[in-house]
Coordinates of C-alpha atoms and ligand atoms in Angstrom, one line a residue:
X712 CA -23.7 -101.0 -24.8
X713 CA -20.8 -103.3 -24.0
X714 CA -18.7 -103.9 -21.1
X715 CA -21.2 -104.5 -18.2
X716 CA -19.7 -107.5 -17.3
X717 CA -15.9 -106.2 -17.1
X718 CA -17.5 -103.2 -15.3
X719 CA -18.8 -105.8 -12.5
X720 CA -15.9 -108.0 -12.9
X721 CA -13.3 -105.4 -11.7
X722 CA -15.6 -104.7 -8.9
X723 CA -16.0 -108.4 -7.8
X724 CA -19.4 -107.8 -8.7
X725 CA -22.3 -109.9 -10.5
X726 CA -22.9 -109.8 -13.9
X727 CA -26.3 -108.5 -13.1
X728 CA -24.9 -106.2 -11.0
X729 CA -22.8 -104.6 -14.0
X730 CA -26.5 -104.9 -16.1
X731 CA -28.2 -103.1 -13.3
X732 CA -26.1 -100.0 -13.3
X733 CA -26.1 -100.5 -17.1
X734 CA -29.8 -99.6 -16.8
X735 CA -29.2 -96.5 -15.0
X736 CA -26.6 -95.5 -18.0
X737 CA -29.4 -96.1 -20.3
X738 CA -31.7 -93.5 -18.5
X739 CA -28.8 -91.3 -18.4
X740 CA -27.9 -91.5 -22.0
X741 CA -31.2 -91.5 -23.3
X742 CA -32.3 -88.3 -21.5
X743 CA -28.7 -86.7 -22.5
X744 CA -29.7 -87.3 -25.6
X745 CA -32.8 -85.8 -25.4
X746 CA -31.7 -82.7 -24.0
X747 CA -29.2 -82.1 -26.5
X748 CA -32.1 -82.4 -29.8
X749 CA -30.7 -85.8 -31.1
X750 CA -33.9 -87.2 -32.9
X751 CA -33.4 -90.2 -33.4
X752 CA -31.0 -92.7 -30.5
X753 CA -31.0 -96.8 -31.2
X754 CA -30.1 -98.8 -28.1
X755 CA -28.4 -102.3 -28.9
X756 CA -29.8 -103.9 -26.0
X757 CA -29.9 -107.7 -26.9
X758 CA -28.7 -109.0 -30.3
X759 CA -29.7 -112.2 -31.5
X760 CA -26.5 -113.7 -30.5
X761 CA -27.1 -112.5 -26.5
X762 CA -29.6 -115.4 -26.7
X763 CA -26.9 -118.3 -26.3
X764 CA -26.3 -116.5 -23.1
X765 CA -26.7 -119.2 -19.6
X766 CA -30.4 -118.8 -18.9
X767 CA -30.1 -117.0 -15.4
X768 CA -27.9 -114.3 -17.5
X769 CA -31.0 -113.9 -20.0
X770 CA -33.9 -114.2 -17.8
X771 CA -32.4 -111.3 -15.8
X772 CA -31.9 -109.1 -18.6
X773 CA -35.4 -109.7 -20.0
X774 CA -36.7 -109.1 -16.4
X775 CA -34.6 -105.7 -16.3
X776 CA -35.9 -104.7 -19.5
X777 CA -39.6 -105.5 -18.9
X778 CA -38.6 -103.4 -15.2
X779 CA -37.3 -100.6 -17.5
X780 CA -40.4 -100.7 -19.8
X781 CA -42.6 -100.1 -16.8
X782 CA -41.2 -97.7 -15.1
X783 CA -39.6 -95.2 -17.9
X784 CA -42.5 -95.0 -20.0
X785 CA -43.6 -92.1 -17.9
X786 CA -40.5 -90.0 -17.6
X787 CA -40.5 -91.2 -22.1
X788 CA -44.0 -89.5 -21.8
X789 CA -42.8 -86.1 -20.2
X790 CA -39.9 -85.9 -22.4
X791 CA -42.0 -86.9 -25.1
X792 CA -40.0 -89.5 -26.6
X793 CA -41.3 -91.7 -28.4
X794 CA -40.5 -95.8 -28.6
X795 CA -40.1 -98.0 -31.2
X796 CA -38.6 -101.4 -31.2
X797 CA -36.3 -103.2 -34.6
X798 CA -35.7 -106.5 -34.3
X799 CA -37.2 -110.1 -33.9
X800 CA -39.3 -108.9 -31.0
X801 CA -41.9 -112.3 -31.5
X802 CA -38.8 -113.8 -29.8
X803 CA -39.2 -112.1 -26.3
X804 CA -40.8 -113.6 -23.1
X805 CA -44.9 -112.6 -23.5
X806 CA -44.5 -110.3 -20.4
X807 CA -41.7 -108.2 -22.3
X808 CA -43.5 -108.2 -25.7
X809 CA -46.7 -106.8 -23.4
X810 CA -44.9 -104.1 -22.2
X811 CA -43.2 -103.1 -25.2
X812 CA -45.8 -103.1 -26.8
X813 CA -47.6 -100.9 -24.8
X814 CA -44.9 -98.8 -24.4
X815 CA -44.8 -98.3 -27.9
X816 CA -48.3 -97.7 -28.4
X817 CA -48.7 -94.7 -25.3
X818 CA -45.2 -93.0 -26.6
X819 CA -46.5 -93.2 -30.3
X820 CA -47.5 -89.7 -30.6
X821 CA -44.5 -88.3 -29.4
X822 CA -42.4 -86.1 -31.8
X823 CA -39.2 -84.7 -29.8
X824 CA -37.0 -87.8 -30.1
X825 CA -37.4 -91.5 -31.5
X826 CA -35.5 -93.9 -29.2
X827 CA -35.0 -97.2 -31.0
X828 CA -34.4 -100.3 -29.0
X829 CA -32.6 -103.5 -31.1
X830 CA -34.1 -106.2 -29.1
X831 CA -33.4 -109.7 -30.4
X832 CA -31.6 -107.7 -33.6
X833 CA -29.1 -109.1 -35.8
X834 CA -28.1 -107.0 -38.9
X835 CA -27.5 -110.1 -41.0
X836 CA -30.7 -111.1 -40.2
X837 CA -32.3 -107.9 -41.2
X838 CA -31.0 -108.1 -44.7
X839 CA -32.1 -111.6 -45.1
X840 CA -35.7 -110.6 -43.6
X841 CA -35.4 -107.7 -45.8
X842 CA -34.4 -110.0 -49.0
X843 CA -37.5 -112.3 -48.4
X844 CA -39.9 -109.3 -48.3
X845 CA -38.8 -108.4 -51.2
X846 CA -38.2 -111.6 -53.1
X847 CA -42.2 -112.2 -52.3
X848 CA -43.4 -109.0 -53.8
X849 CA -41.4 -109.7 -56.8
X850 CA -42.5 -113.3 -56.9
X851 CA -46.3 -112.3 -56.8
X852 CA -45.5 -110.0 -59.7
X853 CA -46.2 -107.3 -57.5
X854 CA -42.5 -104.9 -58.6
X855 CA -40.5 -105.2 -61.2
X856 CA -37.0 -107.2 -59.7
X857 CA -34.8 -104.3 -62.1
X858 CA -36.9 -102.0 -59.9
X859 CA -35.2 -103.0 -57.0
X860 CA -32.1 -100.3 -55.6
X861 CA -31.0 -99.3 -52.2
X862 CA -33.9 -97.5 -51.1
X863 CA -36.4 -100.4 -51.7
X864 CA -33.6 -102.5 -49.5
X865 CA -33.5 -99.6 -46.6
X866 CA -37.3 -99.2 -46.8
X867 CA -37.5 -102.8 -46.7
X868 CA -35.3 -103.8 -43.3
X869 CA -36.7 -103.4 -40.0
X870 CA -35.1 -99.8 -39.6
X871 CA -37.4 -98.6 -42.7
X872 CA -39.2 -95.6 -41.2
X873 CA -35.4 -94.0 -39.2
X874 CA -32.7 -92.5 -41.0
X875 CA -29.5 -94.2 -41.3
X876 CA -27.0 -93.2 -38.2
X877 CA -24.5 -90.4 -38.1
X878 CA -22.7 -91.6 -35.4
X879 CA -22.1 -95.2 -34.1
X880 CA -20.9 -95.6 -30.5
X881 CA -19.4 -98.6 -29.2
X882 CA -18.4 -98.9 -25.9
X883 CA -15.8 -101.4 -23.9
X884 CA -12.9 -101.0 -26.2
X885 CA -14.1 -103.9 -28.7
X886 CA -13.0 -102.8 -32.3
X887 CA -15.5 -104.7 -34.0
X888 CA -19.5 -104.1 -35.2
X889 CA -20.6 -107.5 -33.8
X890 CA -23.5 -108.0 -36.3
X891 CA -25.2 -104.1 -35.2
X892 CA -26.6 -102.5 -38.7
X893 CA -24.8 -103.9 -41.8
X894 CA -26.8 -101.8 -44.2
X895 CA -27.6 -98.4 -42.7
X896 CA -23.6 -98.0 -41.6
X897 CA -22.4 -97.7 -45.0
X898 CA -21.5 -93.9 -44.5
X899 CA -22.1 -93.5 -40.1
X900 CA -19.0 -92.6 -38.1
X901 CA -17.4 -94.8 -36.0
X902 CA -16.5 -94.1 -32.4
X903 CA -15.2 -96.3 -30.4
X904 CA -14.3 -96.1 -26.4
X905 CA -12.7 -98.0 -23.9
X906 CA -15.6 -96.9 -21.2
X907 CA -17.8 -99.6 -20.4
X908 CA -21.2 -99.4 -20.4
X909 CA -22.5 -98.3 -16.8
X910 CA -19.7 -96.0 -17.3
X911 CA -21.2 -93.9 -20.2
X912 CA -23.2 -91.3 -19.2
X913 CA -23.2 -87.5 -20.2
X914 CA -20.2 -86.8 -20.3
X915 CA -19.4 -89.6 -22.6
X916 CA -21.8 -88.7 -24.7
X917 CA -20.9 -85.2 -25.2
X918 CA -17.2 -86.7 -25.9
X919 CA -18.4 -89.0 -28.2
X920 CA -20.0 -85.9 -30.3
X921 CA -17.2 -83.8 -30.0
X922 CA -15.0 -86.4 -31.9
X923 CA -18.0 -86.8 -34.3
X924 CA -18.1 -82.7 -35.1
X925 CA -14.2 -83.1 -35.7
X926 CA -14.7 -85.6 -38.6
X927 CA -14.9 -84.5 -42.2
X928 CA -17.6 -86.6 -43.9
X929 CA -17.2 -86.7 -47.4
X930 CA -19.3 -89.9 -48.5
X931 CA -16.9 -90.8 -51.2
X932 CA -16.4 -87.7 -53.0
X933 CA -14.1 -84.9 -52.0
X934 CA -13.9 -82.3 -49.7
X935 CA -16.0 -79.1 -50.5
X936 CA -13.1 -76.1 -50.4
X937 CA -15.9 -74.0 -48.7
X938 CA -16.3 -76.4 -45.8
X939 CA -12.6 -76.9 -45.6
X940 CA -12.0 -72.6 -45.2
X941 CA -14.8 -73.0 -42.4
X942 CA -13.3 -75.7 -40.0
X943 CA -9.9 -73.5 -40.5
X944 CA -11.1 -70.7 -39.0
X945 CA -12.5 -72.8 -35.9
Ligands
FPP1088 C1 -23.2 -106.1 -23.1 O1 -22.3 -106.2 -22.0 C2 -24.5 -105.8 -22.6 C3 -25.6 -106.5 -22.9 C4 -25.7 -107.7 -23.6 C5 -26.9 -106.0 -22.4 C6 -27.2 -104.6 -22.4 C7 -28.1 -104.3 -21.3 C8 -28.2 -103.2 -20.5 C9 -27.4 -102.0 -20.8 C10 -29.1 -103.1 -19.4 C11 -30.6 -103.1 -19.6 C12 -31.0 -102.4 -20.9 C13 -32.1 -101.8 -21.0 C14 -32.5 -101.2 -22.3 C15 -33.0 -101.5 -19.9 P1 -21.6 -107.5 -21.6 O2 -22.5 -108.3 -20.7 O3 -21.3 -108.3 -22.9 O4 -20.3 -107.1 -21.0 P2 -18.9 -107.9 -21.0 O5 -18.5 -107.9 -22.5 O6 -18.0 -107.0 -20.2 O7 -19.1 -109.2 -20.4

């Protein structure tokens, strides 16, 4: 979700102004989503990096997340989506934590879609999380270390209990995966769009998916003739 600073910028707008209205993309895109039967959405809402950000520019996003935990969890409840957060969420303000948490724990049940939110996530620091975990286990004798393959490692990081995306959107024209999931991209399509941020709404969205149903994804083998005949005829 990138390009809420530009997006205020061009306006001769706050930052937090270009946050604010990012907030109201979020709602958008998340109940888009939901509509449309995508089970599982992540949200890159603060990486680890976002915390060398000035202190006003943190303190307001934390506030407008902690604003957004409070009041969505209701419309979450009638659309029953259900919350879960990857990252190092220890690091948030207590407030934030609080409401996450209980966000997480009313929307548990829910089964129609699982939004993810990346709060204080940093894929390189996944893998290393991920490494330890596993390093410890071995050390106490508990697995075998030639037991260890690329389920254990995906099992192991925080994403364990989602799939690994199809599609990876990045908005604001930045050509680059800024430290998002290392791991679980390995075989996700990559969009990428010059909207910013509290730009992206439904219509982006549906773009985004078009350009995703156009792709051909072979995972490293070839293409099956069969599938090939079919996108002919469409
Ligand atoms: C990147 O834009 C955006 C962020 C670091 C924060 C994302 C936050 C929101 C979309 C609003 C609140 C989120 C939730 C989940 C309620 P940028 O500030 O780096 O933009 P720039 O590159 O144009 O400066």
């Amino acid at each position: 979700m990138d390009g809420n600073g530009r997006w205020a910028r061009r306006r001769g707008l706050s930052r937090h102004e270009g946050h604010r209205r990012g907030k109201d993309s979020v709602r958008a895109v998340v109940e888009a989503a939901r509509e449309l039967g995508i089970p599982y959405l992540t949200l890159f809402a603060f990486t680890t990096e976002n915390w060398q950000r000035p202190t006003t520019e943190v303190s307001f996003l934390m506030s407008l997340l902690h604003r957004y935990l409070l009041t969505e969890t209701k419309r979450l409840m009638k659309r029953d989506v259900r919350v879960v957060a990857v990252g190092d969420v220890e690091r948030l303000p207590p407030r934030v934590r609080d409401a996450l948490r209980q966000t997480i724990e009313t929307t548990k049940s829910n089964r129609s879609m699982t939004l993810a939110m990346a709060l204080s996530y940093g894929g390189r620091q996944d893998i290393v999380s991920a490494a330890r975990k596993i390093a410890r286990a071995a050390a106490a004798g508990e697995i075998d270390p030639e037991t260890i393959d690329e389920h254990m490692i995906a099992a192991s990081l925080d994403t364990g209990d989602i799939p690994d995306p199809d599609l990876w959107i990045r908005t604001s024209g930045e050509i680059r995966i800024s430290n998002c999931f290392l791991f679980q991209l390995a075989y996700t399509e990559l969009y990428f769009t010059e909207t910013l941020w509290p730009d992206f709404r439904e219509r982006e969205l549906l773009t985004a998916l078009a350009a995703y149903q156009a792709r051909e994804r072979r995972y490293g083998a070839i293409a099956d003739p069969a599938d090939q005949r079919l996108r002919a005829q469409n």
